[in-house]
PDB file of N, CA and C in Angstrom:
ATOM      1  N   UNK A 194      -2.309  88.502  -0.785  1.00  0.00           N
ATOM      2  CA  UNK A 194      -1.146  88.250   0.315  1.00  0.00           C
ATOM      3  C   UNK A 194      -1.714  86.824   0.940  1.00  0.00           C
ATOM      4  N   UNK A 195      -3.115  86.704   0.746  1.00  0.00           N
ATOM      5  CA  UNK A 195      -3.658  85.246   1.345  1.00  0.00           C
ATOM      6  C   UNK A 195      -3.105  84.129   0.520  1.00  0.00           C
ATOM      7  N   UNK A 196      -2.643  84.319  -0.775  1.00  0.00           N
ATOM      8  CA  UNK A 196      -2.299  83.321  -1.639  1.00  0.00           C
ATOM      9  C   UNK A 196      -0.721  82.815  -1.341  1.00  0.00           C
ATOM     10  N   UNK A 197      -0.105  83.691  -0.956  1.00  0.00           N
ATOM     11  CA  UNK A 197       1.382  83.483  -0.823  1.00  0.00           C
ATOM     12  C   UNK A 197       1.656  82.165   0.093  1.00  0.00           C
ATOM     13  N   UNK A 198       1.039  81.883   1.220  1.00  0.00           N
ATOM     14  CA  UNK A 198       1.438  80.801   1.900  1.00  0.00           C
ATOM     15  C   UNK A 198       0.852  79.526   1.178  1.00  0.00           C
ATOM     16  N   UNK A 199      -0.043  79.689   0.523  1.00  0.00           N
ATOM     17  CA  UNK A 199      -0.682  78.484  -0.271  1.00  0.00           C
ATOM     18  C   UNK A 199       0.304  78.180  -1.313  1.00  0.00           C
ATOM     19  N   UNK A 200       1.014  79.162  -1.968  1.00  0.00           N
ATOM     20  CA  UNK A 200       1.889  78.938  -3.147  1.00  0.00           C
ATOM     21  C   UNK A 200       3.248  78.213  -2.540  1.00  0.00           C
ATOM     22  N   UNK A 201       3.651  78.723  -1.396  1.00  0.00           N
ATOM     23  CA  UNK A 201       4.826  78.219  -0.764  1.00  0.00           C
ATOM     24  C   UNK A 201       4.721  76.692  -0.468  1.00  0.00           C
ATOM     25  N   UNK A 202       3.357  76.422  -0.016  1.00  0.00           N
ATOM     26  CA  UNK A 202       3.095  75.019   0.547  1.00  0.00           C
ATOM     27  C   UNK A 202       2.960  74.121  -0.725  1.00  0.00           C
ATOM     28  N   UNK A 203       2.507  74.551  -1.613  1.00  0.00           N
ATOM     29  CA  UNK A 203       2.412  73.893  -2.926  1.00  0.00           C
ATOM     30  C   UNK A 203       3.863  73.701  -3.640  1.00  0.00           C
ATOM     31  N   UNK A 204       4.863  74.711  -3.396  1.00  0.00           N
ATOM     32  CA  UNK A 204       5.951  74.418  -3.818  1.00  0.00           C
ATOM     33  C   UNK A 204       6.719  73.202  -3.045  1.00  0.00           C
ATOM     34  N   UNK A 205       6.629  73.256  -1.763  1.00  0.00           N
ATOM     35  CA  UNK A 205       7.171  72.278  -0.879  1.00  0.00           C
ATOM     36  C   UNK A 205       6.469  70.861  -1.179  1.00  0.00           C
ATOM     37  N   UNK A 206       5.448  70.793  -1.614  1.00  0.00           N
ATOM     38  CA  UNK A 206       4.796  69.590  -2.005  1.00  0.00           C
ATOM     39  C   UNK A 206       5.274  69.096  -3.307  1.00  0.00           C
ATOM     40  N   UNK A 207       5.490  70.064  -4.270  1.00  0.00           N
ATOM     41  CA  UNK A 207       6.125  69.675  -5.490  1.00  0.00           C
ATOM     42  C   UNK A 207       7.547  69.091  -5.367  1.00  0.00           C
ATOM     43  N   UNK A 208       8.194  69.667  -4.523  1.00  0.00           N
ATOM     44  CA  UNK A 208       9.586  69.226  -4.273  1.00  0.00           C
ATOM     45  C   UNK A 208       9.629  67.937  -3.733  1.00  0.00           C
ATOM     46  N   UNK A 209       8.749  67.564  -2.735  1.00  0.00           N
ATOM     47  CA  UNK A 209       8.574  66.311  -2.177  1.00  0.00           C
ATOM     48  C   UNK A 209       8.214  65.193  -3.336  1.00  0.00           C
ATOM     49  N   UNK A 210       7.417  65.568  -4.174  1.00  0.00           N
ATOM     50  CA  UNK A 210       6.877  64.626  -5.286  1.00  0.00           C
ATOM     51  C   UNK A 210       8.029  64.594  -6.405  1.00  0.00           C
ATOM     52  N   UNK A 211       8.754  65.566  -6.584  1.00  0.00           N
ATOM     53  CA  UNK A 211       9.972  65.429  -7.379  1.00  0.00           C
ATOM     54  C   UNK A 211      11.222  64.760  -6.830  1.00  0.00           C
ATOM     55  N   UNK A 212      10.953  64.265  -5.609  1.00  0.00           N
ATOM     56  CA  UNK A 212      12.117  63.417  -4.909  1.00  0.00           C
ATOM     57  C   UNK A 212      13.156  64.214  -4.372  1.00  0.00           C
ATOM     58  N   UNK A 213      13.013  65.620  -4.364  1.00  0.00           N
ATOM     59  CA  UNK A 213      14.093  66.251  -3.788  1.00  0.00           C
ATOM     60  C   UNK A 213      14.246  66.189  -2.184  1.00  0.00           C
ATOM     61  N   UNK A 214      13.159  65.827  -1.674  1.00  0.00           N
ATOM     62  CA  UNK A 214      13.117  65.551  -0.180  1.00  0.00           C
ATOM     63  C   UNK A 214      12.878  64.072   0.223  1.00  0.00           C
ATOM     64  N   UNK A 215      13.489  63.136  -0.525  1.00  0.00           N
ATOM     65  CA  UNK A 215      13.374  61.688  -0.285  1.00  0.00           C
ATOM     66  C   UNK A 215      14.380  61.360   0.601  1.00  0.00           C
ATOM     67  N   UNK A 216      15.237  62.259   1.345  1.00  0.00           N
ATOM     68  CA  UNK A 216      16.300  61.844   2.181  1.00  0.00           C
ATOM     69  C   UNK A 216      15.792  61.272   3.643  1.00  0.00           C
ATOM     70  N   UNK A 217      15.127  60.274   3.543  1.00  0.00           N
ATOM     71  CA  UNK A 217      14.521  59.862   4.937  1.00  0.00           C
ATOM     72  C   UNK A 217      15.318  59.104   5.613  1.00  0.00           C
ATOM     73  N   UNK A 218      15.162  58.672   6.875  1.00  0.00           N
ATOM     74  CA  UNK A 218      15.774  57.702   7.817  1.00  0.00           C
ATOM     75  C   UNK A 218      15.265  56.374   7.647  1.00  0.00           C
ATOM     76  N   UNK A 219      16.102  55.382   7.476  1.00  0.00           N
ATOM     77  CA  UNK A 219      15.946  53.905   7.542  1.00  0.00           C
ATOM     78  C   UNK A 219      16.449  53.278   8.424  1.00  0.00           C
ATOM     79  N   UNK A 220      15.714  52.232   8.997  1.00  0.00           N
ATOM     80  CA  UNK A 220      16.179  51.138   9.980  1.00  0.00           C
ATOM     81  C   UNK A 220      17.059  50.283   9.402  1.00  0.00           C
ATOM     82  N   UNK A 221      17.832  49.407  10.232  1.00  0.00           N
ATOM     83  CA  UNK A 221      18.642  48.450   9.543  1.00  0.00           C
ATOM     84  C   UNK A 221      18.016  47.406   8.851  1.00  0.00           C
ATOM     85  N   UNK A 222      16.760  47.096   9.119  1.00  0.00           N
ATOM     86  CA  UNK A 222      16.121  46.045   8.423  1.00  0.00           C
ATOM     87  C   UNK A 222      15.745  46.630   7.122  1.00  0.00           C
ATOM     88  N   UNK A 223      15.372  47.792   7.171  1.00  0.00           N
ATOM     89  CA  UNK A 223      14.922  48.518   5.640  1.00  0.00           C
ATOM     90  C   UNK A 223      16.101  48.505   4.802  1.00  0.00           C
ATOM     91  N   UNK A 224      17.235  48.979   5.406  1.00  0.00           N
ATOM     92  CA  UNK A 224      18.564  48.925   4.525  1.00  0.00           C
ATOM     93  C   UNK A 224      18.843  47.589   4.020  1.00  0.00           C
ATOM     94  N   UNK A 225      18.786  46.507   4.944  1.00  0.00           N
ATOM     95  CA  UNK A 225      18.849  45.254   4.511  1.00  0.00           C
ATOM     96  C   UNK A 225      18.032  44.927   3.348  1.00  0.00           C
ATOM     97  N   UNK A 226      16.782  45.284   3.285  1.00  0.00           N
ATOM     98  CA  UNK A 226      15.677  44.779   2.359  1.00  0.00           C
ATOM     99  C   UNK A 226      16.141  45.840   1.056  1.00  0.00           C
ATOM    100  N   UNK A 227      16.341  46.902   1.363  1.00  0.00           N
ATOM    101  CA  UNK A 227      16.867  47.658   0.180  1.00  0.00           C
ATOM    102  C   UNK A 227      18.125  47.256  -0.626  1.00  0.00           C
ATOM    103  N   UNK A 228      19.065  46.755   0.059  1.00  0.00           N
ATOM    104  CA  UNK A 228      20.428  46.617  -0.452  1.00  0.00           C
ATOM    105  C   UNK A 228      20.408  45.066  -0.736  1.00  0.00           C
ATOM    106  N   UNK A 229      19.537  44.162  -0.396  1.00  0.00           N
ATOM    107  CA  UNK A 229      19.497  42.727  -0.240  1.00  0.00           C
ATOM    108  C   UNK A 229      20.835  42.087   0.349  1.00  0.00           C
ATOM    109  N   UNK A 230      21.159  42.737   1.383  1.00  0.00           N
ATOM    110  CA  UNK A 230      22.257  42.362   2.230  1.00  0.00           C
ATOM    111  C   UNK A 230      21.683  42.047   3.620  1.00  0.00           C
ATOM    112  N   UNK A 231      22.687  41.105   4.325  1.00  0.00           N
ATOM    113  CA  UNK A 231      22.324  40.840   5.751  1.00  0.00           C
ATOM    114  C   UNK A 231      22.540  42.106   6.537  1.00  0.00           C
ATOM    115  N   UNK A 232      21.966  41.824   7.708  1.00  0.00           N
ATOM    116  CA  UNK A 232      22.117  42.924   8.785  1.00  0.00           C
ATOM    117  C   UNK A 232      23.670  42.776   9.350  1.00  0.00           C
ATOM    118  N   UNK A 233      24.111  41.628   9.372  1.00  0.00           N
ATOM    119  CA  UNK A 233      25.601  41.318   9.774  1.00  0.00           C
ATOM    120  C   UNK A 233      26.470  42.120   8.730  1.00  0.00           C
ATOM    121  N   UNK A 234      26.239  42.114   7.416  1.00  0.00           N
ATOM    122  CA  UNK A 234      27.183  42.727   6.554  1.00  0.00           C
ATOM    123  C   UNK A 234      26.910  44.243   6.792  1.00  0.00           C
ATOM    124  N   UNK A 235      25.720  44.711   6.825  1.00  0.00           N
ATOM    125  CA  UNK A 235      25.668  46.118   7.090  1.00  0.00           C
ATOM    126  C   UNK A 235      26.307  46.622   8.377  1.00  0.00           C
ATOM    127  N   UNK A 236      26.357  45.810   9.619  1.00  0.00           N
ATOM    128  CA  UNK A 236      26.986  46.124  10.646  1.00  0.00           C
ATOM    129  C   UNK A 236      28.474  46.259  10.595  1.00  0.00           C
ATOM    130  N   UNK A 237      28.887  45.257   9.740  1.00  0.00           N
ATOM    131  CA  UNK A 237      30.464  45.208   9.521  1.00  0.00           C
ATOM    132  C   UNK A 237      30.851  46.477   8.785  1.00  0.00           C
ATOM    133  N   UNK A 238      29.868  46.993   7.776  1.00  0.00           N
ATOM    134  CA  UNK A 238      30.357  48.184   6.964  1.00  0.00           C
ATOM    135  C   UNK A 238      30.319  49.378   8.014  1.00  0.00           C
ATOM    136  N   UNK A 239      29.347  49.318   9.021  1.00  0.00           N
ATOM    137  CA  UNK A 239      29.250  50.447   9.999  1.00  0.00           C
ATOM    138  C   UNK A 239      30.863  50.527  10.800  1.00  0.00           C
ATOM    139  N   UNK A 240      31.224  49.255  11.243  1.00  0.00           N
ATOM    140  CA  UNK A 240      32.397  49.116  12.084  1.00  0.00           C
ATOM    141  C   UNK A 240      33.426  49.453  11.248  1.00  0.00           C
ATOM    142  N   UNK A 241      33.608  49.272  10.024  1.00  0.00           N
ATOM    143  CA  UNK A 241      34.743  49.620   9.175  1.00  0.00           C
ATOM    144  C   UNK A 241      34.782  51.213   8.669  1.00  0.00           C
ATOM    145  N   UNK A 242      33.650  51.825   8.986  1.00  0.00           N
ATOM    146  CA  UNK A 242      33.433  53.149   8.627  1.00  0.00           C
ATOM    147  C   UNK A 242      33.097  53.616   7.324  1.00  0.00           C
ATOM    148  N   UNK A 243      32.660  52.452   6.502  1.00  0.00           N
ATOM    149  CA  UNK A 243      32.272  52.529   5.096  1.00  0.00           C
ATOM    150  C   UNK A 243      30.739  53.258   4.909  1.00  0.00           C
ATOM    151  N   UNK A 244      30.015  52.822   5.859  1.00  0.00           N
ATOM    152  CA  UNK A 244      28.572  53.182   5.973  1.00  0.00           C
ATOM    153  C   UNK A 244      28.251  54.117   7.244  1.00  0.00           C
ATOM    154  N   UNK A 245      27.762  55.236   6.962  1.00  0.00           N
ATOM    155  CA  UNK A 245      27.364  56.180   7.978  1.00  0.00           C
ATOM    156  C   UNK A 245      26.172  55.748   8.669  1.00  0.00           C
ATOM    157  N   UNK A 246      25.922  55.980  10.027  1.00  0.00           N
ATOM    158  CA  UNK A 246      24.691  56.041  10.649  1.00  0.00           C
ATOM    159  C   UNK A 246      24.552  56.647  11.943  1.00  0.00           C
ATOM    160  N   UNK A 247      23.341  56.904  12.353  1.00  0.00           N
ATOM    161  CA  UNK A 247      23.116  57.627  13.464  1.00  0.00           C
ATOM    162  C   UNK A 247      22.601  56.705  14.576  1.00  0.00           C
ATOM    163  N   UNK A 248      22.993  56.737  15.774  1.00  0.00           N
ATOM    164  CA  UNK A 248      22.376  56.001  16.982  1.00  0.00           C
ATOM    165  C   UNK A 248      21.581  56.697  17.803  1.00  0.00           C
ATOM    166  N   UNK A 249      20.281  56.634  17.315  1.00  0.00           N
ATOM    167  CA  UNK A 249      19.338  57.354  18.349  1.00  0.00           C
ATOM    168  C   UNK A 249      18.189  56.548  18.879  1.00  0.00           C
ATOM    169  N   UNK A 250      18.136  56.735  20.242  1.00  0.00           N
ATOM    170  CA  UNK A 250      17.214  56.076  20.996  1.00  0.00           C
ATOM    171  C   UNK A 250      17.358  54.477  20.923  1.00  0.00           C
ATOM    172  N   UNK A 251      18.773  54.274  20.859  1.00  0.00           N
ATOM    173  CA  UNK A 251      19.156  52.919  20.840  1.00  0.00           C
ATOM    174  C   UNK A 251      19.055  52.237  19.552  1.00  0.00           C
ATOM    175  N   UNK A 252      18.648  52.784  18.467  1.00  0.00           N
ATOM    176  CA  UNK A 252      18.521  52.219  17.269  1.00  0.00           C
ATOM    177  C   UNK A 252      19.524  52.821  16.202  1.00  0.00           C
ATOM    178  N   UNK A 253      19.917  51.954  15.298  1.00  0.00           N
ATOM    179  CA  UNK A 253      20.711  52.375  14.163  1.00  0.00           C
ATOM    180  C   UNK A 253      19.826  53.153  12.967  1.00  0.00           C
ATOM    181  N   UNK A 254      19.997  54.310  12.751  1.00  0.00           N
ATOM    182  CA  UNK A 254      19.364  54.761  11.775  1.00  0.00           C
ATOM    183  C   UNK A 254      20.437  55.392  10.642  1.00  0.00           C
ATOM    184  N   UNK A 255      19.780  55.220   9.291  1.00  0.00           N
ATOM    185  CA  UNK A 255      20.637  55.546   8.110  1.00  0.00           C
ATOM    186  C   UNK A 255      19.668  56.446   7.215  1.00  0.00           C
ATOM    187  N   UNK A 256      20.593  57.394   6.881  1.00  0.00           N
ATOM    188  CA  UNK A 256      19.886  58.417   5.838  1.00  0.00           C
ATOM    189  C   UNK A 256      20.030  57.608   4.348  1.00  0.00           C
ATOM    190  N   UNK A 257      18.862  57.596   3.823  1.00  0.00           N
ATOM    191  CA  UNK A 257      18.579  56.989   2.371  1.00  0.00           C
ATOM    192  C   UNK A 257      19.857  57.236   1.466  1.00  0.00           C
ATOM    193  N   UNK A 258      20.082  58.610   1.505  1.00  0.00           N
ATOM    194  CA  UNK A 258      21.193  59.066   0.580  1.00  0.00           C
ATOM    195  C   UNK A 258      22.460  58.521   0.923  1.00  0.00           C
ATOM    196  N   UNK A 259      22.955  58.262   2.151  1.00  0.00           N
ATOM    197  CA  UNK A 259      24.165  57.652   2.598  1.00  0.00           C
ATOM    198  C   UNK A 259      24.141  56.087   2.118  1.00  0.00           C
ATOM    199  N   UNK A 260      22.984  55.472   2.200  1.00  0.00           N
ATOM    200  CA  UNK A 260      23.033  54.087   1.895  1.00  0.00           C
ATOM    201  C   UNK A 260      23.235  54.054   0.502  1.00  0.00           C
ATOM    202  N   UNK A 261      22.513  54.906  -0.297  1.00  0.00           N
ATOM    203  CA  UNK A 261      22.554  54.851  -1.823  1.00  0.00           C
ATOM    204  C   UNK A 261      23.897  55.165  -2.168  1.00  0.00           C
ATOM    205  N   UNK A 262      24.718  56.072  -1.511  1.00  0.00           N
ATOM    206  CA  UNK A 262      26.237  56.285  -2.045  1.00  0.00           C
ATOM    207  C   UNK A 262      27.004  55.204  -1.516  1.00  0.00           C
ATOM    208  N   UNK A 263      26.630  54.437  -0.555  1.00  0.00           N
ATOM    209  CA  UNK A 263      27.445  53.322  -0.071  1.00  0.00           C
ATOM    210  C   UNK A 263      27.346  52.186  -1.225  1.00  0.00           C
ATOM    211  N   UNK A 264      26.051  52.043  -1.577  1.00  0.00           N
ATOM    212  CA  UNK A 264      25.795  50.866  -2.493  1.00  0.00           C
ATOM    213  C   UNK A 264      26.501  51.243  -3.747  1.00  0.00           C
ATOM    214  N   UNK A 265      26.662  52.361  -4.275  1.00  0.00           N
ATOM    215  CA  UNK A 265      26.946  52.816  -5.577  1.00  0.00           C
ATOM    216  C   UNK A 265      28.633  53.046  -5.588  1.00  0.00           C
ATOM    217  N   UNK A 266      29.139  53.278  -4.481  1.00  0.00           N
ATOM    218  CA  UNK A 266      30.412  53.763  -4.310  1.00  0.00           C
ATOM    219  C   UNK A 266      31.425  52.535  -3.825  1.00  0.00           C
TER     220      UNK A 266
END
């Protein structure tokens, strides 16, 4: 019984290392760096509705998976 929580934690760690939990939030500057695009281009994509973002605490935040879909699609 004592080993079960340890196994569950190891499973979560393994998933993170495998990249299954890599869907983190990025700032607009991080998106610009990742995509090699200007922040103006990114803001235009938001206005057009082609790139999703979250506006939390007055900042634009982007899920990495959404940015990668936008780049590839």
